[in-house]
Short mmCIF file of C-alpha atoms in Angstrom, two decimals:
data_model
loop_
_atom_site.label_atom_id
_atom_site.label_comp_id
_atom_site.label_asym_id
_atom_site.label_seq_id
_atom_site.Cartn_x
_atom_site.Cartn_y
_atom_site.Cartn_z
CA MET A 1 1.05 24.27 5.03
CA GLN A 2 4.93 24.61 5.54
CA ALA A 3 6.91 27.15 2.71
CA ILE A 4 10.95 26.33 1.83
CA SER A 5 13.29 27.85 0.35
CA ILE A 6 15.85 25.72 -2.07
CA ASP A 7 19.26 27.02 -2.79
CA VAL A 8 21.03 25.14 -6.02
CA THR A 9 24.15 26.52 -8.03
CA CYS A 10 24.41 26.31 -11.69
CA PRO A 11 27.55 26.02 -13.92
CA ASP A 12 25.72 28.80 -15.97
CA GLU A 13 22.33 31.06 -17.08
CA ALA A 14 20.97 28.50 -19.75
CA THR A 15 21.08 25.85 -16.61
CA ALA A 16 19.81 28.02 -14.96
CA ARG A 17 16.54 29.05 -16.30
CA GLU A 18 15.93 25.44 -18.07
CA ILE A 19 15.64 24.35 -14.52
CA ALA A 20 14.18 27.16 -13.39
CA ASP A 21 11.22 26.81 -16.49
CA ALA A 22 10.60 22.95 -16.32
CA LEU A 23 9.86 22.97 -12.69
CA LEU A 24 7.28 25.96 -12.92
CA GLY A 25 6.15 24.53 -16.21
CA ARG A 26 5.24 20.99 -13.69
CA HIS A 27 3.58 23.63 -10.84
CA LEU A 28 6.63 22.13 -8.61
CA VAL A 29 7.77 25.56 -7.38
CA ALA A 30 5.85 29.07 -7.48
CA CYS A 31 8.71 31.13 -7.61
CA CYS A 32 12.68 30.45 -9.02
CA GLN A 33 14.97 33.56 -8.47
CA ILE A 34 18.32 33.29 -11.16
CA GLY A 35 21.34 35.36 -10.01
CA ALA A 36 24.37 36.54 -11.11
CA PRO A 37 27.02 34.82 -11.44
CA ILE A 38 29.50 33.77 -8.30
CA GLU A 39 32.84 32.48 -7.61
CA SER A 40 32.21 29.17 -6.03
CA ARG A 41 35.24 26.85 -4.27
CA TYR A 42 34.63 23.70 -3.04
CA TRP A 43 36.42 20.26 -2.47
CA TRP A 44 35.67 18.02 -4.92
CA ASN A 45 37.71 14.44 -5.45
CA GLY A 46 40.46 14.70 -3.06
CA ALA A 47 40.99 18.53 -4.50
CA ILE A 48 40.14 22.47 -3.62
CA GLU A 49 37.72 23.53 -6.90
CA ARG A 50 36.95 26.59 -7.88
CA ALA A 51 34.21 27.17 -10.29
CA ALA A 52 31.65 30.08 -12.42
CA GLU A 53 28.30 29.24 -11.14
CA VAL A 54 25.11 31.38 -10.89
CA PRO A 55 22.61 30.53 -7.52
CA LEU A 56 18.78 29.51 -8.22
CA VAL A 57 16.62 30.19 -5.55
CA LEU A 58 13.22 28.13 -5.09
CA LYS A 59 10.33 28.84 -3.36
CA THR A 60 7.48 25.74 -2.76
CA ARG A 61 6.05 23.40 -0.30
CA ALA A 62 8.05 21.50 2.14
CA ASP A 63 6.01 18.34 1.11
CA LEU A 64 7.38 18.60 -3.05
CA PHE A 65 11.39 18.76 -1.73
CA GLU A 66 12.02 14.91 -3.27
CA SER A 67 10.07 15.72 -6.16
CA VAL A 68 11.81 19.11 -7.16
CA ALA A 69 14.96 17.77 -5.79
CA ALA A 70 14.63 14.44 -8.19
CA ALA A 71 13.54 17.07 -11.47
CA ILE A 72 16.73 19.32 -10.52
CA ARG A 73 19.09 16.11 -10.74
CA ASP A 74 17.01 14.81 -13.42
CA LEU A 75 17.79 18.05 -15.39
CA HIS A 76 21.13 19.66 -13.68
CA LEU A 77 25.05 18.70 -14.91
CA TYR A 78 27.25 17.93 -12.24
CA GLU A 79 27.19 14.50 -11.08
CA THR A 80 26.37 15.46 -7.31
CA PRO A 81 24.41 19.11 -7.60
CA ALA A 82 24.19 20.19 -3.87
CA ILE A 83 20.52 20.96 -3.04
CA LEU A 84 19.46 22.33 0.03
CA GLY A 85 16.04 23.11 1.71
CA THR A 86 15.24 26.07 4.26
CA PRO A 87 12.25 25.78 5.69
CA MET A 88 11.02 29.57 5.18
CA ARG A 89 8.68 31.98 7.40
CA ALA A 90 6.24 33.89 5.76
CA ASP A 91 2.67 35.78 6.15
CA GLU A 92 -0.33 34.45 4.97
CA ALA A 93 -1.23 35.94 2.04
CA THR A 94 2.71 34.95 0.73
CA LEU A 95 1.65 31.22 2.19
CA ARG A 96 -1.65 31.07 0.12
CA TRP A 97 -0.07 31.85 -3.24
CA ILE A 98 2.72 29.37 -2.96
CA ALA A 99 -0.11 26.46 -1.88
CA ASP A 100 -1.85 28.02 -4.94
CA ALA A 101 0.67 28.49 -7.22
CA CYS A 102 2.09 24.25 -6.06
CA ILE A 103 -0.11 22.38 -7.22
CA ALA A 104 1.63 18.69 -8.10
CA SER A 105 0.95 15.91 -5.75
CA SER A 106 4.06 15.08 -4.03
#
């Protein structure tokens, strides 16, 4: 089983919590980490924007990426949330925990 870490920023802590709780409730992720607010700067609609955002990091199976991304898009307030998946190396115990916790089918 290949594990991945998914990063997405949220407009506020309430949105990050809502997404985290929904994904955990659907067994799409094993773990969610909600970070402290950050300042983001980015191009949007031809202009440089600034916003306070809350980072959300999710640990899951690689085969669930599209299901997790779809759920994030359904719950997220942004028109186009950046959903980034990164392959993760982990020890056997951690991989087993992720596999056991993520029982949703892709």
